Coordinates of C-alpha atoms and ligand atoms in Angstrom, one line a residue:
M599 CA 11.3 -26.6 6.7
R600 CA 14.0 -25.3 4.3
I601 CA 15.6 -22.0 4.7
L602 CA 18.3 -20.4 2.6
Q603 CA 21.3 -20.4 4.9
D604 CA 23.2 -17.2 3.9
H605 CA 20.5 -14.6 4.0
G606 CA 22.8 -12.6 6.3
L607 CA 20.5 -11.5 9.1
Q608 CA 21.8 -10.3 12.4
D609 CA 18.8 -11.8 14.2
E610 CA 18.0 -15.1 12.6
K611 CA 14.9 -15.5 14.7
L612 CA 13.1 -12.9 12.6
L613 CA 12.9 -15.4 9.8
K614 CA 9.7 -17.2 10.7
T615 CA 7.9 -19.8 8.6
F616 CA 4.7 -20.6 10.5
S617 CA 1.5 -18.7 10.8
Y618 CA 1.1 -16.7 14.0
I619 CA -2.2 -17.4 15.7
N620 CA -3.2 -16.6 19.2
G621 CA 0.4 -15.8 20.2
S622 CA 1.8 -19.2 18.9
W623 CA 3.5 -20.3 15.8
H624 CA 1.2 -22.7 14.1
S625 CA 2.4 -25.6 11.9
S626 CA 0.4 -27.0 9.0
E627 CA 0.7 -30.2 7.0
S628 CA 2.2 -28.8 3.8
E629 CA 4.6 -26.0 2.8
F630 CA 5.1 -23.6 -0.1
D631 CA 8.3 -22.0 -1.3
V632 CA 9.2 -18.3 -1.1
T633 CA 11.7 -17.4 -3.8
N634 CA 13.9 -14.4 -4.5
P635 CA 12.4 -12.7 -7.6
A636 CA 15.9 -11.4 -8.5
N637 CA 17.4 -14.9 -9.1
G638 CA 14.7 -17.5 -8.4
E639 CA 16.6 -18.9 -5.3
L640 CA 14.7 -20.3 -2.4
V641 CA 14.5 -17.9 0.5
A642 CA 12.4 -20.2 2.8
S643 CA 9.7 -22.8 2.7
V644 CA 6.7 -21.6 4.7
N645 CA 3.9 -23.7 6.3
N646 CA 0.8 -23.6 4.3
A647 CA -2.2 -22.5 6.4
G648 CA -5.7 -22.8 5.1
I649 CA -9.4 -22.3 6.1
V650 CA -9.0 -24.1 9.4
E651 CA -6.1 -21.9 10.5
T652 CA -7.9 -18.8 9.3
E653 CA -11.0 -19.7 11.4
L654 CA -8.7 -20.3 14.4
A655 CA -7.2 -16.9 13.9
V656 CA -10.6 -15.2 13.8
K657 CA -11.6 -17.0 16.9
A658 CA -8.4 -15.9 18.6
A659 CA -9.1 -12.3 17.6
K660 CA -12.6 -12.5 18.8
D661 CA -11.5 -13.9 22.2
A662 CA -8.9 -11.3 22.6
L663 CA -11.2 -8.4 21.7
K664 CA -12.8 -7.7 25.1
A665 CA -9.6 -7.4 27.0
W666 CA -7.8 -5.4 24.3
S667 CA -10.6 -2.9 23.7
A668 CA -10.9 -2.5 27.5
K669 CA -7.3 -1.3 27.8
S670 CA -6.8 2.4 28.0
A671 CA -5.6 4.2 24.9
N672 CA -2.4 4.9 26.8
E673 CA -1.8 1.2 27.6
R674 CA -2.3 0.3 23.9
A675 CA 0.0 3.2 22.9
G676 CA 2.8 1.9 25.1
L677 CA 2.6 -1.5 23.4
L678 CA 2.4 0.0 20.0
R679 CA 5.4 2.2 20.8
N680 CA 7.4 -0.9 21.8
W681 CA 6.5 -2.5 18.5
F682 CA 7.6 0.7 16.6
N683 CA 10.9 0.8 18.5
L684 CA 11.6 -2.9 17.7
M685 CA 10.9 -2.4 14.1
M686 CA 13.3 0.5 13.9
Q687 CA 15.9 -1.4 15.9
H688 CA 15.7 -4.3 13.4
Q689 CA 15.3 -2.1 10.3
D690 CA 18.3 -3.6 8.6
D691 CA 17.2 -7.2 9.0
L692 CA 13.5 -6.4 8.1
G693 CA 14.7 -4.5 5.0
R694 CA 16.9 -7.5 4.0
I695 CA 14.0 -10.0 4.4
L696 CA 11.8 -7.6 2.4
T697 CA 14.4 -7.4 -0.4
L698 CA 14.9 -11.1 -0.4
E699 CA 11.3 -11.9 -1.0
Q700 CA 10.0 -8.9 -2.9
G701 CA 13.1 -7.6 -4.8
K702 CA 13.1 -3.9 -4.2
P703 CA 16.5 -2.3 -3.6
L704 CA 17.7 -2.6 0.0
A705 CA 17.7 1.1 0.6
E706 CA 14.1 1.3 -0.6
A707 CA 13.2 -1.7 1.5
K708 CA 14.7 -0.1 4.6
G709 CA 12.7 3.0 3.7
E710 CA 9.6 0.9 3.6
I711 CA 10.3 -0.4 7.1
A712 CA 10.6 3.2 8.4
Y713 CA 7.5 4.1 6.5
G714 CA 5.6 1.1 8.0
A715 CA 6.9 1.8 11.5
A716 CA 5.8 5.4 11.2
F717 CA 2.2 4.4 11.0
I718 CA 2.6 2.4 14.2
E719 CA 4.1 5.5 15.9
W720 CA 1.5 7.8 14.5
F721 CA -1.5 5.7 15.5
A722 CA -0.1 4.9 19.0
E723 CA -0.4 8.7 19.6
E724 CA -3.6 9.3 17.6
G725 CA -5.4 6.5 19.5
K726 CA -5.3 8.8 22.5
R727 CA -7.4 11.4 20.7
V728 CA -10.5 9.4 19.9
Y729 CA -12.8 12.2 21.1
G730 CA -16.6 12.0 21.4
D731 CA -19.1 14.8 21.4
V732 CA -21.9 16.3 23.5
I733 CA -24.6 17.9 21.4
P734 CA -27.4 20.1 22.7
G735 CA -30.7 18.1 22.5
P736 CA -33.9 19.0 20.7
S737 CA -35.5 19.9 24.0
G738 CA -34.2 21.3 27.3
D739 CA -34.3 18.0 29.2
K740 CA -32.2 16.0 26.7
R741 CA -28.6 15.7 25.7
I742 CA -27.1 13.9 22.8
I743 CA -23.8 12.2 23.6
V744 CA -21.6 10.7 20.9
L745 CA -19.1 7.9 21.7
K746 CA -16.6 6.3 19.4
Q747 CA -15.9 2.6 19.9
P748 CA -13.8 0.0 18.2
V749 CA -15.6 -1.8 15.3
G750 CA -14.5 -5.2 16.6
V751 CA -12.5 -7.9 14.8
V752 CA -10.8 -6.6 11.7
A753 CA -9.7 -8.9 8.8
S754 CA -7.4 -7.9 6.0
I755 CA -5.7 -9.1 2.9
T756 CA -2.5 -7.3 1.9
P757 CA -0.4 -7.2 -1.2
W758 CA 3.2 -8.2 -2.2
N759 CA 4.3 -4.7 -3.4
F760 CA 4.6 -3.3 0.2
P761 CA 4.8 -6.4 2.4
N762 CA 5.5 -4.5 5.6
A763 CA 3.9 -1.0 5.2
M764 CA 0.5 -2.1 4.0
I765 CA 0.1 -4.3 7.0
A766 CA 1.4 -1.7 9.4
R767 CA -0.9 1.0 8.0
K768 CA -4.0 -1.1 8.7
A769 CA -2.9 -3.0 11.8
A770 CA -1.7 0.1 13.7
A771 CA -4.9 2.0 13.2
A772 CA -7.0 -1.1 14.1
L773 CA -5.0 -1.9 17.3
A774 CA -4.9 1.8 18.4
A775 CA -8.7 2.0 18.0
G776 CA -9.1 -1.1 20.3
C777 CA -9.8 -3.7 17.5
T778 CA -8.1 -7.0 17.1
F779 CA -6.6 -8.0 13.8
V780 CA -6.1 -11.0 11.4
V781 CA -4.1 -10.5 8.2
R782 CA -3.5 -12.8 5.3
P783 CA -0.4 -11.4 3.5
A784 CA 0.4 -12.2 -0.1
T785 CA 1.9 -15.7 -0.5
L786 CA 4.8 -14.2 -2.5
T787 CA 5.9 -12.1 0.5
P788 CA 4.8 -13.7 3.8
L789 CA 8.2 -13.4 5.6
S790 CA 7.9 -9.7 6.2
A791 CA 4.5 -10.2 7.8
L792 CA 5.8 -13.0 10.0
A793 CA 8.8 -11.0 11.1
M794 CA 6.3 -8.2 12.1
A795 CA 4.4 -10.9 14.2
E796 CA 7.6 -11.9 15.9
L797 CA 8.3 -8.3 16.9
A798 CA 4.7 -7.8 18.0
E799 CA 5.1 -10.7 20.4
R800 CA 8.4 -9.3 21.7
A801 CA 6.7 -5.9 22.1
G802 CA 4.2 -7.5 24.5
I803 CA 1.1 -7.3 22.3
P804 CA -1.2 -9.9 23.9
A805 CA -2.0 -13.2 22.2
G806 CA -4.8 -13.0 19.7
V807 CA -4.6 -9.3 19.1
F808 CA -2.4 -9.5 16.0
N809 CA -2.6 -12.7 13.9
V810 CA -1.0 -13.6 10.6
V811 CA -2.2 -16.5 8.5
V812 CA -0.1 -17.5 5.5
G813 CA -1.4 -19.9 2.9
E814 CA -2.0 -20.6 -0.7
D815 CA -5.7 -21.1 -0.6
S816 CA -6.5 -17.5 -1.4
R817 CA -10.1 -18.2 -2.3
G818 CA -10.9 -20.3 0.8
M819 CA -9.1 -18.1 3.2
G820 CA -10.5 -15.0 1.5
K821 CA -14.0 -16.3 2.0
V822 CA -13.5 -16.8 5.7
L823 CA -12.0 -13.3 6.1
T824 CA -14.9 -11.7 4.2
Q825 CA -17.8 -13.8 5.3
H826 CA -17.2 -14.9 8.9
P827 CA -19.9 -13.4 11.1
D828 CA -17.4 -12.6 13.9
I829 CA -15.5 -10.2 11.7
A830 CA -16.9 -6.6 11.8
K831 CA -14.6 -5.0 9.3
F832 CA -12.6 -6.0 6.2
T833 CA -9.8 -4.0 4.7
F834 CA -8.0 -4.8 1.4
T835 CA -5.2 -3.4 -0.6
G836 CA -4.9 -4.8 -4.1
S837 CA -6.4 -4.7 -7.6
T838 CA -9.8 -3.2 -8.4
G839 CA -11.0 -6.4 -9.9
V840 CA -10.2 -8.5 -6.8
G841 CA -11.5 -5.7 -4.5
K842 CA -14.9 -5.8 -6.3
T843 CA -15.2 -9.5 -5.6
L844 CA -14.2 -9.1 -1.9
I845 CA -16.7 -6.2 -1.4
G846 CA -19.4 -8.5 -2.8
Q847 CA -18.4 -11.3 -0.4
C848 CA -18.5 -8.8 2.5
A849 CA -22.2 -8.0 1.7
S850 CA -23.5 -11.2 3.2
T851 CA -22.6 -10.1 6.7
V852 CA -22.8 -6.3 6.0
K853 CA -19.2 -5.7 7.0
K854 CA -17.7 -2.2 7.2
V855 CA -15.1 -2.2 4.3
S856 CA -12.2 -0.1 3.3
M857 CA -10.5 -0.7 0.0
E858 CA -7.3 0.7 -1.4
L859 CA -7.4 -0.4 -5.1
G860 CA -5.8 0.2 -8.4
G861 CA -4.7 3.6 -9.9
N862 CA -3.9 5.2 -13.2
A863 CA -2.0 8.3 -11.9
P864 CA -1.5 11.2 -14.3
F865 CA 1.6 13.3 -13.9
I866 CA 1.0 16.6 -15.6
V867 CA 3.8 18.9 -16.6
F868 CA 2.6 22.5 -17.5
N869 CA 4.6 24.9 -19.6
D870 CA 5.0 27.4 -16.7
T871 CA 6.9 25.0 -14.5
D872 CA 10.5 24.2 -13.5
I873 CA 11.3 21.3 -15.9
D874 CA 14.2 20.0 -14.0
A875 CA 12.1 19.7 -10.9
A876 CA 9.3 18.0 -12.9
V877 CA 11.9 15.5 -14.3
Q878 CA 13.0 14.6 -10.8
G879 CA 9.5 14.3 -9.5
A880 CA 8.5 12.0 -12.4
L881 CA 11.5 9.8 -11.9
V882 CA 10.8 9.0 -8.3
S883 CA 7.0 8.8 -8.7
K884 CA 7.3 6.5 -11.7
Y885 CA 10.3 4.2 -11.0
R886 CA 10.2 3.5 -7.3
N887 CA 9.5 -0.2 -6.6
A888 CA 10.1 -0.8 -10.4
G889 CA 6.8 0.9 -11.0
Q890 CA 4.8 -1.6 -8.9
T891 CA 3.0 0.9 -6.7
C892 CA -0.7 1.9 -6.8
V893 CA 0.2 5.5 -6.7
C894 CA 3.0 5.3 -9.3
T895 CA 2.8 7.7 -12.2
N896 CA 1.0 5.8 -15.0
R897 CA 0.8 8.5 -17.6
I898 CA 2.9 11.6 -18.1
L899 CA 1.0 14.4 -19.7
V900 CA 3.2 17.2 -21.0
Q901 CA 2.2 20.6 -22.5
K902 CA 3.3 20.8 -26.1
E903 CA 5.7 23.8 -25.6
V904 CA 7.8 21.9 -23.2
L905 CA 7.4 18.4 -24.6
A906 CA 10.8 18.1 -26.3
E907 CA 12.7 19.6 -23.4
F908 CA 11.0 17.4 -20.8
T909 CA 11.3 14.2 -22.8
E910 CA 15.0 14.7 -23.5
K911 CA 15.9 15.5 -19.9
F912 CA 13.7 12.8 -18.5
A913 CA 15.2 10.2 -20.9
T914 CA 18.7 11.2 -19.8
E915 CA 17.9 10.6 -16.2
V916 CA 16.0 7.3 -16.8
E917 CA 19.1 6.0 -18.8
K918 CA 21.1 6.4 -15.6
L919 CA 18.9 4.0 -13.5
S920 CA 20.8 0.8 -12.7
L921 CA 18.9 -2.5 -12.7
G922 CA 19.8 -5.5 -10.7
N923 CA 19.6 -7.6 -7.6
G924 CA 18.3 -5.3 -4.9
L925 CA 20.9 -6.6 -2.4
N926 CA 23.7 -5.2 -4.5
E927 CA 25.1 -1.7 -4.0
G928 CA 24.0 1.1 -6.2
I929 CA 20.9 -0.6 -7.6
N930 CA 17.9 1.7 -8.4
I931 CA 15.5 -0.8 -9.9
G932 CA 15.1 -4.4 -8.8
P933 CA 13.2 -7.2 -10.5
M934 CA 9.5 -7.3 -11.1
I935 CA 7.7 -9.7 -8.9
S936 CA 7.3 -12.5 -11.5
K937 CA 7.8 -13.5 -15.0
N938 CA 4.1 -13.0 -15.6
A939 CA 4.3 -9.5 -14.4
V940 CA 7.1 -8.9 -17.0
S941 CA 5.0 -10.5 -19.8
D942 CA 2.0 -8.3 -18.8
V943 CA 4.1 -5.1 -19.2
E944 CA 5.7 -6.4 -22.4
K945 CA 2.2 -6.9 -23.9
L946 CA 1.0 -3.4 -22.9
V947 CA 4.2 -1.9 -24.5
N948 CA 4.0 -4.0 -27.7
D949 CA 0.3 -3.5 -28.2
S950 CA 0.7 0.3 -27.8
I951 CA 3.6 0.4 -30.3
A952 CA 1.4 -1.5 -32.7
V953 CA -1.1 1.4 -32.6
G954 CA 1.4 4.2 -33.0
A955 CA 3.4 4.7 -29.7
Q956 CA 7.2 5.1 -30.2
L957 CA 9.9 3.5 -28.2
K958 CA 12.2 6.2 -26.8
I959 CA 14.3 4.0 -24.5
G960 CA 14.1 0.5 -23.0
G961 CA 11.2 -1.7 -24.1
K962 CA 12.6 -5.1 -23.3
A963 CA 13.7 -7.6 -20.8
T964 CA 17.4 -7.6 -20.0
E965 CA 20.3 -9.9 -19.4
A966 CA 19.8 -9.2 -15.6
G967 CA 17.3 -12.1 -15.4
E968 CA 13.9 -13.2 -16.5
N969 CA 12.0 -11.0 -14.0
F970 CA 13.7 -7.8 -15.0
Y971 CA 12.3 -5.2 -17.4
K972 CA 14.3 -2.2 -18.6
P973 CA 13.1 1.3 -17.5
T974 CA 11.2 2.4 -20.6
I975 CA 9.8 5.5 -22.1
L976 CA 7.2 5.6 -24.8
T977 CA 6.4 8.8 -26.7
N978 CA 3.6 9.7 -29.1
V979 CA 1.1 8.0 -26.8
T980 CA -2.6 8.8 -26.7
N981 CA -5.0 8.3 -23.8
D982 CA -6.8 5.4 -25.5
M983 CA -3.7 3.2 -26.0
P984 CA -3.4 0.1 -23.8
I985 CA -0.4 1.5 -22.0
A986 CA -2.4 4.6 -20.9
N987 CA -5.7 3.2 -20.0
N988 CA -4.5 0.2 -18.0
E989 CA -2.6 0.2 -14.7
I990 CA 0.9 -0.7 -15.9
F991 CA 2.5 -1.8 -12.6
G992 CA 5.9 -1.8 -14.2
P993 CA 8.8 0.6 -15.1
V994 CA 7.2 2.2 -18.2
S995 CA 6.5 5.9 -18.8
P996 CA 4.0 6.7 -21.6
I997 CA 4.3 10.4 -22.6
I998 CA 1.2 12.1 -23.9
A999 CA 1.2 15.6 -25.3
F1000 CA -1.6 18.2 -24.5
D1001 CA -2.5 21.8 -25.5
S1002 CA -4.4 23.4 -22.8
E1003 CA -5.1 23.2 -19.0
E1004 CA -8.7 22.1 -19.7
Q1005 CA -7.5 19.3 -22.0
A1006 CA -5.0 18.2 -19.4
I1007 CA -7.7 17.9 -16.7
Q1008 CA -10.1 16.1 -19.1
L1009 CA -7.4 13.6 -20.1
A1010 CA -6.3 13.1 -16.5
N1011 CA -9.9 12.4 -15.4
D1012 CA -10.7 10.1 -18.3
T1013 CA -10.3 6.9 -16.3
Q1014 CA -12.3 4.7 -13.9
Y1015 CA -9.5 5.2 -11.4
G1016 CA -9.1 8.1 -8.9
L1017 CA -6.2 7.3 -6.5
A1018 CA -3.3 9.7 -7.0
A1019 CA -2.5 12.4 -9.5
Y1020 CA 0.5 14.7 -9.7
F1021 CA 1.1 18.0 -11.5
Y1022 CA 3.9 20.6 -11.8
S1023 CA 3.1 24.3 -12.2
R1024 CA 4.3 27.5 -10.6
D1025 CA 1.1 29.5 -11.4
I1026 CA -0.9 29.9 -8.2
G1027 CA -4.3 30.3 -10.0
R1028 CA -3.7 27.2 -12.1
I1029 CA -2.6 25.2 -9.1
W1030 CA -6.0 25.8 -7.4
R1031 CA -8.0 25.2 -10.6
V1032 CA -6.2 22.0 -11.4
A1033 CA -6.1 20.7 -7.8
E1034 CA -9.8 21.1 -7.5
G1035 CA -10.6 19.8 -11.0
L1036 CA -8.7 16.5 -10.6
E1037 CA -11.0 13.6 -9.6
Y1038 CA -8.5 11.9 -7.3
G1039 CA -8.2 11.2 -3.6
M1040 CA -4.6 12.5 -3.5
V1041 CA -2.8 15.1 -5.5
G1042 CA 0.9 15.8 -5.5
I1043 CA 1.6 19.5 -6.5
N1044 CA 5.2 20.0 -7.4
E1045 CA 5.9 16.8 -5.5
G1046 CA 6.4 13.2 -6.7
I1047 CA 6.3 11.4 -3.4
I1048 CA 3.1 11.9 -1.4
S1049 CA 2.9 9.0 1.0
N1050 CA 3.5 9.5 4.7
A1051 CA 1.8 8.5 8.0
A1052 CA 0.3 12.0 8.7
A1053 CA -1.6 12.1 5.4
P1054 CA -4.9 10.5 4.5
F1055 CA -4.1 7.9 1.8
G1056 CA -7.0 6.7 -0.3
G1057 CA -8.9 7.0 -3.6
V1058 CA -12.2 7.9 -5.2
K1059 CA -14.1 6.3 -8.1
Q1060 CA -13.0 2.7 -8.6
S1061 CA -9.8 3.2 -6.7
G1062 CA -11.6 2.4 -3.5
N1063 CA -13.0 4.0 -0.3
G1064 CA -11.8 4.8 3.2
R1065 CA -8.6 6.5 4.2
E1066 CA -5.4 5.1 5.8
G1067 CA -3.0 7.1 7.9
S1068 CA -3.6 10.5 9.3
K1069 CA -6.2 11.5 11.9
Y1070 CA -8.9 10.3 9.4
G1071 CA -7.4 6.8 9.3
L1072 CA -8.8 5.9 12.7
D1073 CA -12.4 6.5 11.7
D1074 CA -12.4 3.4 9.5
Y1075 CA -11.8 1.3 12.7
L1076 CA -14.4 3.1 14.9
E1077 CA -18.1 3.1 15.2
I1078 CA -20.1 6.1 16.3
K1079 CA -22.6 5.4 19.1
Y1080 CA -25.2 8.0 20.0
L1081 CA -26.6 8.1 23.6
C1082 CA -29.8 10.1 24.1
M1083 CA -29.9 11.2 27.7
G1084 CA -33.3 12.4 28.8
G1085 CA -35.2 13.3 32.0
L1086 CA -32.7 16.0 33.0
N1087 CA -35.5 18.4 34.2
K1088 CA -36.2 18.5 38.0
Ligands
SIN926 C1 0.4 1.0 -2.7 O1 1.0 0.8 -3.7 O2 -0.7 0.5 -2.5 C2 0.9 1.9 -1.5 C3 1.9 2.9 -1.9 C4 2.2 3.8 -0.8 O3 1.8 3.7 0.3 O4 2.9 4.8 -1.1

């Protein structure tokens, strides 16, 4: 096992390199390297689990289910609260591990730890409110009783762009509902997941309740997690393409699924709005995590009367963003996750310029390193250009002009995706019309950051199904059971 020596953690024991199965750290025969996307340096070599370890984790989760689901919601809440407290106590170290493996600026990484921990806190409380129902029966001697029960073993596959929060958001809801959990995190960013497992153990969460399997055999491990008969529910965050394959695999055992998939978020700036506020909203919504977020603004639609003003002010702010290693002070934009991710963005930009888009700023890689791409703005874009009709997942803002409210809604909805949308307006009638007209699961109105534990996160159309976070987020981990009680008459 090789570990970079100077990663500067206060608690070195948080850097784990083995899968966590049934409360133990499990070694495998081979290893794979986790590198820092900012400079390509080794962060750690991690034991490479596969199908066998994944099956062991499912068995552990199955074996732990009875005792965990039999605990009272209060007991589970106590353990989840311990986990939340530990994550917040170790926020600095967890943030550092996250930046080392994923690249986002340290302040943003620490923000992600607080965001992830907030789901654990939220669901610890919400798990106490899994209410049933008593419904008057169809005849006097009957009553209908509705119970909510945990679905069972939950399996999940989580992405590299939020290596902590995407696990926390799923696991917290599952555990609070009384389910047990197996996660396969992205191999680019397994260390955050393993650090969470270390803290789950310290929090007293029993063996088998939370399992993390890290390994490169995405296909083989994915098949176990989507097809194993002992798994009742599968949840995934990632691309729409992969999500479709996984949904298909889940069909063989009719699993309950929830999917948080790709997006193509429009950010609409109407002529009645406060342009400075819209510029700030677009800036955070577009450039956080170097644009590698499913809910990131993907297209900026601006009404013609305010196009020039918005574009100039926005460009001035984007020019100020500083690019570099996320561990350095004052960095706003870290590296992209890989060289391939940079080439994909480069291609979308170049292909769109070839059909008429104009480069306002940026548009190229930088001396900062091969995984960096300059914050970019393209103008003169139309909705049919590659940069507008693909999920960019990079720091590029295409600006599209529009004439009327109807046209803005039509352009915004003209996509297979329906995750997040944003718009800026101060006209109350317009706000209702546009909010209701947008075919999206989440809409930010005069707001560029919409994610928080109390809100139902999720999409419509090909952006997925199910909701994470909020009081609705528990439903995805619960089954409804109906009891028909008869013979009540004397
Ligand atoms: C995502 O990119 O999938 C999640 C973003 C968020 O939770 O804000």
